[in-house]
C-alpha cells in the first residue's frame, strides 16, 4: 500500500505531525496552533487532546501544555517529574521547563545533609522537608526536589531551579504519604506493563497488503499469489477500513468483478491499545481469522491473524510477574496438591483480607478462587487460556477467617473451542460453595 503524502493527511493529522516535530519542552496553545496551521480553534483543541492521549504533550496547572517525551511501554516503570506532580497533587515552585525529564531514583532526605549527598545523583528526586541547603545541593547534583509538608522554598532555590531546568515541587502531604503514593503508582504501572497490547505484537515497518474498493478478483488473485494469504482488508482512498474480503467471498465471481460488491462491510476492528486477550476473544467469539488494526481516524495501521494471536498468548504465559493484581494476591496462598487418585486440588486458608465487614469470606473472593481453579485444571489438560462465557455460583455456608479450604475442580467437557468445569469448595469435609463454568478456550 502506498505511503501517504502530507497532502493526503487531514488537518487533524497534520497538527499531530506538527506537534510531534516540536522540540521537547515547547509550549503549546490552542490559539498558537490554530494560527500556525490555519485551522479553527476547535480543530486545534481536538488535535491537542489527541496528542495528550498519545503521550506527546502534557497539560499542567500554571504551566500550560508542553511537548513531552513519549515513553515506550518498555520504560513504563519510569516516571517524569510532571507525572509526580499529578500523583502528589503538587505545586511547581520552579524549574517548570524540566517537567518532561525522566527520573529513575528516589531519595528520602531523612539524614544529615553530608550523608544524604552520597545517595543523590543526576536524574533522581530528593523527597525532603523545608531544608533550603539540601534543596540547593540536590539541584547542583542534577536532581529534582519534592518538598513535603506544604512548605515553600527560598527565591535563591527557585532561580537555581529555573536556570538548571530541574523541577522543585511542593506537596501538602507528609514524607511517608508521598513515598507511598509514588510507590503505589509505580506498582500499578508494573501491572500494566505485563498486559500485552496489540501494539506490542504489530510488526513495525512491515508491508501492509490491502485492496481498494475498485480492485478486482484478478487483483485479489495476484496479491494472494504474492503474499500467500487469502484474506485482505479493503480500504478507501484515505486508507480507512471499509471492508474485509476472503477467498469464500470470491467463489463464483468473474475476473473483473470488484471487491466492493463482494466484501464484508463494516468489519470488526481493534485499536493498537486493545489488549491481546480482548482481540483473541473477539476472533474466537466471532469466528474470524483476520482483524484489522486502526487508529483513531479509522485508518488502517496493521492486521492481526490467528497465528499472531496464538504466538502472543504463548508469549504472555512466559512473562515474569512484575506486579501483583488482586487475583494474584487472592490466589497466592493456594497450594496445589493431589488426592489419592492423582486428581488436582488446591488447599489454602481464608485470610483477613478475603473477608467482608461481617468477618465472613467475600462472595467475590470465592468466585475468584473458583475461577482460578477452573483455569488451572483446564491448562493441565489443554494448553491455552479461558475466556469466561457463563458462571452459575452457589454459596451454601459462610466461611470464617482462618478457615482451611479445599478447592476441587472437575472437568466435565473440554473441546477444541469450549470447556465446561465444575468447581467445589469444602471446609472440614462440608461443601460450602459450588460453581458451574462454561468458557471458550483460546
Coordinates of C-alpha atoms in Angstrom, one line a residue:
X1 CA 0.0 0.0 0.0
X2 CA 1.4 3.3 -1.0
X3 CA 2.7 5.7 1.7
X4 CA 0.5 8.8 2.0
X5 CA 1.9 12.2 1.3
X6 CA 1.3 15.2 3.6
X7 CA -1.3 16.4 1.0
X8 CA -3.4 13.4 1.8
X9 CA -3.4 14.0 5.6
X10 CA -6.4 15.5 7.3
X11 CA -5.9 18.8 9.2
X12 CA -6.2 16.8 12.4
X13 CA -3.3 14.5 11.3
X14 CA -1.2 17.5 10.1
X15 CA -1.5 19.1 13.5
X16 CA -0.5 15.9 15.3
X17 CA 2.6 15.6 13.0
X18 CA 3.4 19.2 13.7
X19 CA 3.3 18.6 17.4
X20 CA 5.4 15.5 17.1
X21 CA 8.1 17.6 15.3
X22 CA 8.3 20.2 18.1
X23 CA 11.2 20.2 20.5
X24 CA 10.7 18.7 23.9
X25 CA 9.6 21.3 26.4
X26 CA 8.0 23.6 23.8
X27 CA 4.9 25.4 25.0
X28 CA 1.7 24.6 23.0
X29 CA -1.5 26.6 22.9
X30 CA -4.8 26.2 21.0
X31 CA -4.6 29.8 19.7
X32 CA -1.0 29.4 18.5
X33 CA -1.6 26.0 16.8
X34 CA -4.8 27.4 15.1
X35 CA -2.8 30.4 13.8
X36 CA 0.3 28.5 12.6
X37 CA -1.7 25.7 11.0
X38 CA -4.5 27.9 9.6
X39 CA -7.3 25.9 11.3
X40 CA -10.2 26.7 13.6
X41 CA -9.5 26.7 17.4
X42 CA -11.9 23.8 17.7
X43 CA -9.8 21.6 15.3
X44 CA -6.7 22.7 17.1
X45 CA -8.2 21.8 20.5
X46 CA -9.3 18.3 19.5
X47 CA -5.8 17.6 18.0
X48 CA -4.0 18.7 21.1
X49 CA -6.3 16.5 23.2
X50 CA -5.5 13.6 20.9
X51 CA -1.8 14.4 21.3
X52 CA -2.2 14.3 25.1
X53 CA -3.9 10.9 24.8
X54 CA -0.9 9.7 22.8
X55 CA 1.5 10.9 25.4
X56 CA 3.1 13.6 23.1
X57 CA 2.1 16.5 25.3
X58 CA 1.2 17.1 29.0
X59 CA -1.0 19.8 30.4
X60 CA -0.1 21.2 33.9
X61 CA -1.8 23.8 36.1
X62 CA 0.0 27.2 35.9
X63 CA 2.4 25.9 33.2
X64 CA 0.2 25.1 30.3
X65 CA 0.6 22.4 27.6
X66 CA 4.1 21.3 27.0
X67 CA 5.6 18.9 24.4
X68 CA 7.0 15.9 26.4
X69 CA 8.9 12.8 25.6
X70 CA 6.6 9.9 24.6
X71 CA 7.6 7.0 26.8
X72 CA 7.8 3.5 25.4
X73 CA 5.9 0.8 27.2
X74 CA 9.1 -0.9 28.0
X75 CA 10.0 2.1 30.2
X76 CA 6.6 2.3 31.8
X77 CA 8.1 1.8 35.3
X78 CA 10.0 5.2 34.9
X79 CA 8.2 8.5 35.6
X80 CA 8.6 12.1 34.6
X81 CA 8.6 14.9 37.1
X82 CA 5.3 16.1 35.6
X83 CA 3.7 12.8 36.5
X84 CA 5.0 13.0 40.1
X85 CA 3.3 16.5 40.3
X86 CA 0.0 14.8 39.4
X87 CA 0.5 11.9 41.8
X88 CA 1.1 14.1 44.9
X89 CA -1.2 17.0 44.0
X90 CA 1.9 19.1 43.9
X91 CA 2.6 22.7 43.1
X92 CA 5.6 23.6 40.8
X93 CA 7.7 26.3 42.6
X94 CA 10.5 26.4 39.9
X95 CA 12.2 24.6 37.1
X96 CA 9.0 24.1 35.1
X97 CA 10.9 23.6 31.8
X98 CA 12.3 20.3 33.2
X99 CA 9.0 18.7 34.0
X100 CA 9.3 16.4 30.9
X101 CA 12.5 14.9 32.2
X102 CA 12.5 11.3 33.4
X103 CA 13.6 10.3 36.8
X104 CA 15.0 6.9 37.9
X105 CA 15.6 7.1 41.6
X106 CA 14.0 8.5 44.8
X107 CA 16.0 9.6 47.8
X108 CA 14.2 10.4 51.1
X109 CA 16.1 13.1 53.0
X110 CA 15.8 11.7 56.5
X111 CA 19.5 12.1 57.4
X112 CA 22.3 14.6 57.8
X113 CA 23.0 16.6 54.6
X114 CA 26.5 15.3 54.1
X115 CA 25.3 11.7 54.3
X116 CA 22.3 12.5 52.1
X117 CA 24.5 13.8 49.2
X118 CA 26.2 10.4 48.8
X119 CA 22.8 9.0 47.5
X120 CA 21.8 11.8 45.3
X121 CA 22.8 11.8 41.6
X122 CA 21.6 13.3 38.3
X123 CA 18.1 12.1 37.4
X124 CA 17.0 11.4 40.9
X125 CA 14.3 13.1 43.1
X126 CA 15.0 14.2 46.6
X127 CA 12.0 14.0 48.9
X128 CA 12.7 16.3 51.8
X129 CA 11.1 18.9 54.1
X130 CA 11.9 22.7 54.4
X131 CA 15.7 22.4 54.2
X132 CA 16.9 25.1 51.8
X133 CA 20.6 24.0 51.8
X134 CA 19.5 20.4 50.9
X135 CA 17.4 21.8 48.1
X136 CA 20.4 23.7 46.6
X137 CA 22.8 20.8 46.9
X138 CA 20.3 18.4 45.2
X139 CA 19.8 20.8 42.3
X140 CA 23.5 21.2 41.9
X141 CA 23.8 17.4 41.7
X142 CA 21.3 17.4 38.8
X143 CA 18.3 16.1 40.9
X144 CA 14.8 17.4 41.3
X145 CA 13.3 18.2 44.7
X146 CA 10.0 17.4 46.2
X147 CA 9.3 19.4 49.4
X148 CA 6.8 17.7 51.7
X149 CA 4.5 19.3 54.3
X150 CA 3.3 22.1 52.0
X151 CA 6.5 24.2 52.7
X152 CA 7.8 26.8 50.3
X153 CA 11.5 27.4 49.5
X154 CA 13.7 30.5 49.0
X155 CA 13.9 32.7 46.0
X156 CA 17.5 31.6 45.5
X157 CA 16.4 28.0 45.2
X158 CA 13.7 28.8 42.7
X159 CA 16.1 30.9 40.5
X160 CA 18.6 28.0 40.5
X161 CA 15.8 25.5 39.6
X162 CA 14.8 27.7 36.6
X163 CA 18.4 28.0 35.5
X164 CA 19.1 24.3 35.7
X165 CA 15.6 23.3 34.4
X166 CA 15.2 21.0 37.3
X167 CA 11.7 21.0 38.9
X168 CA 11.2 21.8 42.5
X169 CA 7.8 20.7 43.7
X170 CA 5.8 21.3 46.9
X171 CA 3.2 18.9 48.2
X172 CA 1.0 19.3 51.3
X173 CA 1.4 15.6 52.2
X174 CA 3.9 14.3 54.7
X175 CA 7.0 12.4 53.5
X176 CA 5.6 8.9 54.3
X177 CA 2.4 9.5 52.4
X178 CA 4.2 11.0 49.4
X179 CA 6.6 8.0 49.2
X180 CA 3.6 5.6 49.5
X181 CA 1.7 7.4 46.7
X182 CA 4.6 7.3 44.3
X183 CA 5.4 3.7 45.1
X184 CA 1.7 2.7 44.5
X185 CA 1.7 4.5 41.1
X186 CA 4.9 2.7 40.0
X187 CA 3.4 -0.6 41.2
X188 CA 0.3 -0.1 39.2
X189 CA 2.4 0.7 36.1
X190 CA 4.3 -2.6 36.6
X191 CA 1.0 -4.4 36.4
X192 CA 0.1 -2.6 33.2
X193 CA 3.5 -3.4 31.8
X194 CA 2.8 -7.2 31.8
X195 CA -0.6 -6.7 29.9
X196 CA 0.3 -7.3 26.3
X197 CA -1.4 -4.9 23.9
X198 CA -2.0 -5.2 20.1
X199 CA 0.7 -2.5 19.5
X200 CA 3.2 -4.8 21.1
X201 CA 2.8 -7.6 18.6
X202 CA 2.3 -5.4 15.4
X203 CA 5.4 -5.7 13.2
X204 CA 6.8 -2.2 12.8
X205 CA 7.7 -1.2 9.3
X206 CA 6.2 -4.4 7.8
X207 CA 4.5 -4.2 4.4
X208 CA 0.7 -3.8 4.7
X209 CA -1.3 -5.5 2.0
X210 CA -4.7 -4.2 1.3
X211 CA -7.1 -3.9 -1.6
X212 CA -9.1 -0.9 -2.8
X213 CA -12.9 -0.8 -3.4
X214 CA -12.4 -0.9 -7.2
X215 CA -9.9 -3.8 -7.1
X216 CA -11.0 -6.9 -9.0
X217 CA -10.9 -10.6 -8.5
X218 CA -7.8 -10.6 -10.7
X219 CA -6.1 -8.1 -8.3
X220 CA -7.0 -10.4 -5.3
X221 CA -5.5 -13.4 -7.1
X222 CA -2.3 -11.6 -7.8
X223 CA -1.9 -10.3 -4.2
X224 CA -2.8 -13.8 -2.9
X225 CA -0.1 -15.4 -5.0
X226 CA 2.5 -12.8 -4.0
X227 CA 1.8 -13.0 -0.2
X228 CA 0.4 -16.5 0.3
X229 CA -2.6 -15.0 2.1
X230 CA -6.3 -15.3 1.1
X231 CA -7.8 -12.6 3.4
X232 CA -7.2 -8.9 2.9
X233 CA -8.6 -5.6 4.3
X234 CA -10.3 -3.2 1.9
X235 CA -9.6 0.5 2.2
X236 CA -10.7 3.7 0.6
X237 CA -8.5 6.5 -0.8
X238 CA -7.8 7.7 2.7
X239 CA -6.7 4.3 3.8
X240 CA -9.7 4.0 6.1
X241 CA -11.0 0.5 6.5
X242 CA -14.3 -0.2 4.7
X243 CA -14.4 -4.0 4.5
X244 CA -12.6 -7.3 4.5
X245 CA -12.5 -9.8 1.7
X246 CA -11.7 -13.6 1.9
X247 CA -11.4 -16.5 -0.5
X248 CA -15.0 -17.5 0.3
X249 CA -16.3 -14.1 -0.9
X250 CA -14.6 -14.7 -4.3
X251 CA -16.2 -18.0 -5.1
X252 CA -18.2 -17.8 -8.3
X253 CA -17.1 -14.2 -9.1
X254 CA -15.9 -13.1 -12.5
X255 CA -12.3 -11.9 -13.0
X256 CA -13.4 -8.3 -13.5
X257 CA -15.8 -8.3 -10.5
X258 CA -14.8 -5.5 -8.0
X259 CA -14.3 -6.4 -4.3
X260 CA -16.7 -3.6 -3.3
X261 CA -19.6 -5.8 -4.1
X262 CA -18.1 -9.0 -2.6
X263 CA -16.5 -7.8 0.6
X264 CA -17.9 -7.9 4.2
X265 CA -18.7 -4.3 5.1
X266 CA -18.1 -2.6 8.5
X267 CA -15.7 -5.3 9.8
X268 CA -14.8 -5.6 13.4
X269 CA -11.6 -3.7 14.2
X270 CA -9.3 -3.1 17.2
X271 CA -7.0 -0.2 18.2
X272 CA -3.3 -0.5 19.0
X273 CA -4.2 0.0 22.7
X274 CA -6.6 -3.0 22.8
X275 CA -5.3 -5.9 24.9
X276 CA -4.3 -9.1 23.1
X277 CA -6.7 -11.1 25.3
X278 CA -9.6 -8.9 24.1
X279 CA -8.6 -9.3 20.5
X280 CA -8.3 -13.1 20.9
X281 CA -11.7 -13.2 22.5
X282 CA -13.2 -11.2 19.6
X283 CA -11.7 -13.5 17.0
X284 CA -12.8 -16.7 18.8
X285 CA -16.3 -15.4 19.6
X286 CA -17.0 -14.1 16.1
X287 CA -15.2 -16.9 14.3
X288 CA -13.0 -14.5 12.2
X289 CA -9.4 -15.1 11.0
X290 CA -8.4 -11.5 10.2
X291 CA -8.7 -8.5 12.5
X292 CA -7.7 -5.0 11.1
X293 CA -6.0 -2.6 13.5
X294 CA -7.0 1.0 13.1
X295 CA -6.1 4.4 14.6
X296 CA -8.5 7.0 16.0
X297 CA -9.3 8.1 12.4
X298 CA -10.2 4.5 11.4
X299 CA -7.1 4.4 9.2
X300 CA -5.5 1.0 9.0
X301 CA -2.2 0.6 10.7
X302 CA -1.9 -3.2 10.5
X303 CA -3.7 -6.5 10.6
X304 CA -3.8 -9.4 13.0
X305 CA -4.4 -13.0 12.1
X306 CA -5.0 -16.1 14.3
X307 CA -1.4 -17.2 14.3
X308 CA -0.3 -13.7 15.6
X309 CA -2.7 -14.0 18.5
X310 CA -1.7 -17.6 19.4
X311 CA 2.0 -16.7 19.4
X312 CA 1.3 -13.7 21.6
X313 CA -0.8 -15.7 24.0
X314 CA 2.0 -18.3 24.3
X315 CA 4.5 -15.4 25.0
X316 CA 2.2 -14.0 27.7
X317 CA 2.4 -17.3 29.6
X318 CA 6.2 -16.9 29.8
X319 CA 6.3 -13.3 31.0
X320 CA 7.5 -12.7 34.6
X321 CA 5.1 -11.2 37.1
X322 CA 6.2 -7.6 37.6
X323 CA 3.3 -6.6 39.8
X324 CA 0.5 -8.4 41.5
X325 CA -3.1 -7.9 40.8
X326 CA -5.9 -8.6 43.3
X327 CA -6.4 -12.0 41.6
X328 CA -2.7 -12.8 42.1
X329 CA -2.9 -11.8 45.8
X330 CA -6.0 -13.9 46.4
X331 CA -4.6 -17.0 44.8
X332 CA -1.1 -16.7 46.2
X333 CA -2.0 -18.6 49.3
X334 CA -3.4 -21.6 47.5
X335 CA -1.2 -24.8 47.3
X336 CA -1.5 -27.3 44.5
X337 CA -2.0 -30.9 45.8
X338 CA -3.1 -34.3 44.5
X339 CA -5.6 -36.7 46.1
X340 CA -5.1 -40.4 46.3
X341 CA -6.4 -40.8 42.8
X342 CA -4.0 -38.2 41.5
X343 CA -6.7 -35.6 40.9
X344 CA -5.7 -32.0 41.1
X345 CA -6.9 -30.0 44.1
X346 CA -6.0 -26.7 45.8
X347 CA -5.6 -26.2 49.6
X348 CA -5.4 -22.8 51.3
X349 CA -6.6 -20.6 54.2
X350 CA -9.1 -17.7 54.4
X351 CA -7.0 -14.6 55.3
X352 CA -8.4 -11.4 56.9
X353 CA -8.0 -9.6 53.5
X354 CA -10.5 -12.0 52.0
X355 CA -13.4 -11.2 54.4
X356 CA -16.2 -8.7 54.3
X357 CA -17.5 -6.3 57.1
X358 CA -19.2 -9.3 58.8
X359 CA -16.0 -11.3 59.1
X360 CA -17.0 -13.9 56.7
X361 CA -15.4 -14.5 53.3
X362 CA -16.5 -12.3 50.5
X363 CA -18.6 -13.9 47.7
X364 CA -16.3 -12.1 45.2
X365 CA -13.2 -13.8 46.6
X366 CA -14.9 -17.2 46.5
X367 CA -15.8 -16.6 42.8
X368 CA -12.2 -15.6 42.0
X369 CA -10.9 -18.7 43.7
X370 CA -13.3 -21.0 41.8
X371 CA -12.5 -19.2 38.5
X372 CA -8.7 -19.6 39.0
X373 CA -9.1 -23.2 39.9
X374 CA -11.0 -23.8 36.7
X375 CA -8.4 -22.1 34.6
X376 CA -5.6 -24.1 36.1
X377 CA -7.2 -27.5 35.7
X378 CA -8.0 -26.7 32.0
X379 CA -4.4 -25.6 31.4
X380 CA -3.3 -29.0 32.8
X381 CA -5.3 -30.8 30.2
X382 CA -5.1 -28.4 27.3
X383 CA -2.6 -25.6 26.8
X384 CA -4.4 -22.2 26.4
X385 CA -6.4 -19.7 28.3
X386 CA -10.1 -19.4 29.1
X387 CA -12.5 -16.6 28.3
X388 CA -15.5 -16.8 30.6
X389 CA -18.9 -17.2 29.0
X390 CA -21.1 -18.0 31.9
X391 CA -20.8 -18.9 35.6
X392 CA -23.5 -20.2 38.0
X393 CA -22.4 -19.9 41.6
X394 CA -24.0 -21.3 44.8
X395 CA -22.9 -20.0 48.3
X396 CA -24.1 -22.7 50.7
X397 CA -22.4 -21.8 54.0
X398 CA -20.4 -18.9 55.3
X399 CA -16.7 -19.2 55.9
X400 CA -14.8 -17.5 58.8
X401 CA -11.3 -16.1 59.0
X402 CA -8.6 -18.7 59.2
X403 CA -10.8 -21.5 57.8
X404 CA -8.9 -24.1 55.9
X405 CA -10.4 -24.8 52.5
X406 CA -10.1 -27.4 49.7
X407 CA -11.0 -26.4 46.1
X408 CA -11.9 -29.4 43.9
X409 CA -12.2 -28.6 40.2
X410 CA -13.6 -31.2 37.8
X411 CA -13.6 -31.0 34.0
X412 CA -17.0 -32.0 32.6
X413 CA -16.0 -31.4 29.0
X414 CA -13.3 -29.7 27.0
X415 CA -13.4 -29.5 23.3
X416 CA -11.2 -27.6 20.9
X417 CA -13.1 -24.3 21.5
X418 CA -15.2 -24.7 24.6
X419 CA -14.9 -26.0 28.1
X420 CA -17.3 -26.9 31.0
X421 CA -15.9 -27.1 34.5
X422 CA -17.5 -27.9 37.9
X423 CA -15.7 -26.4 41.0
X424 CA -16.5 -27.2 44.6
X425 CA -15.1 -25.6 47.8
X426 CA -15.0 -27.7 51.0
X427 CA -14.3 -26.8 54.6
X428 CA -13.9 -29.5 57.2
X429 CA -15.4 -32.0 54.8
X430 CA -18.5 -29.9 54.2
X431 CA -19.5 -28.3 50.9
X432 CA -19.6 -24.5 51.3
X433 CA -19.6 -23.2 47.7
X434 CA -20.1 -24.6 44.2
X435 CA -19.9 -23.2 40.6
X436 CA -20.6 -24.4 37.1
X437 CA -18.5 -22.6 34.5
X438 CA -18.7 -22.5 30.7
X439 CA -15.9 -20.8 28.8
X440 CA -14.1 -20.5 25.4
X441 CA -10.7 -22.0 25.1
X442 CA -8.1 -19.8 23.3

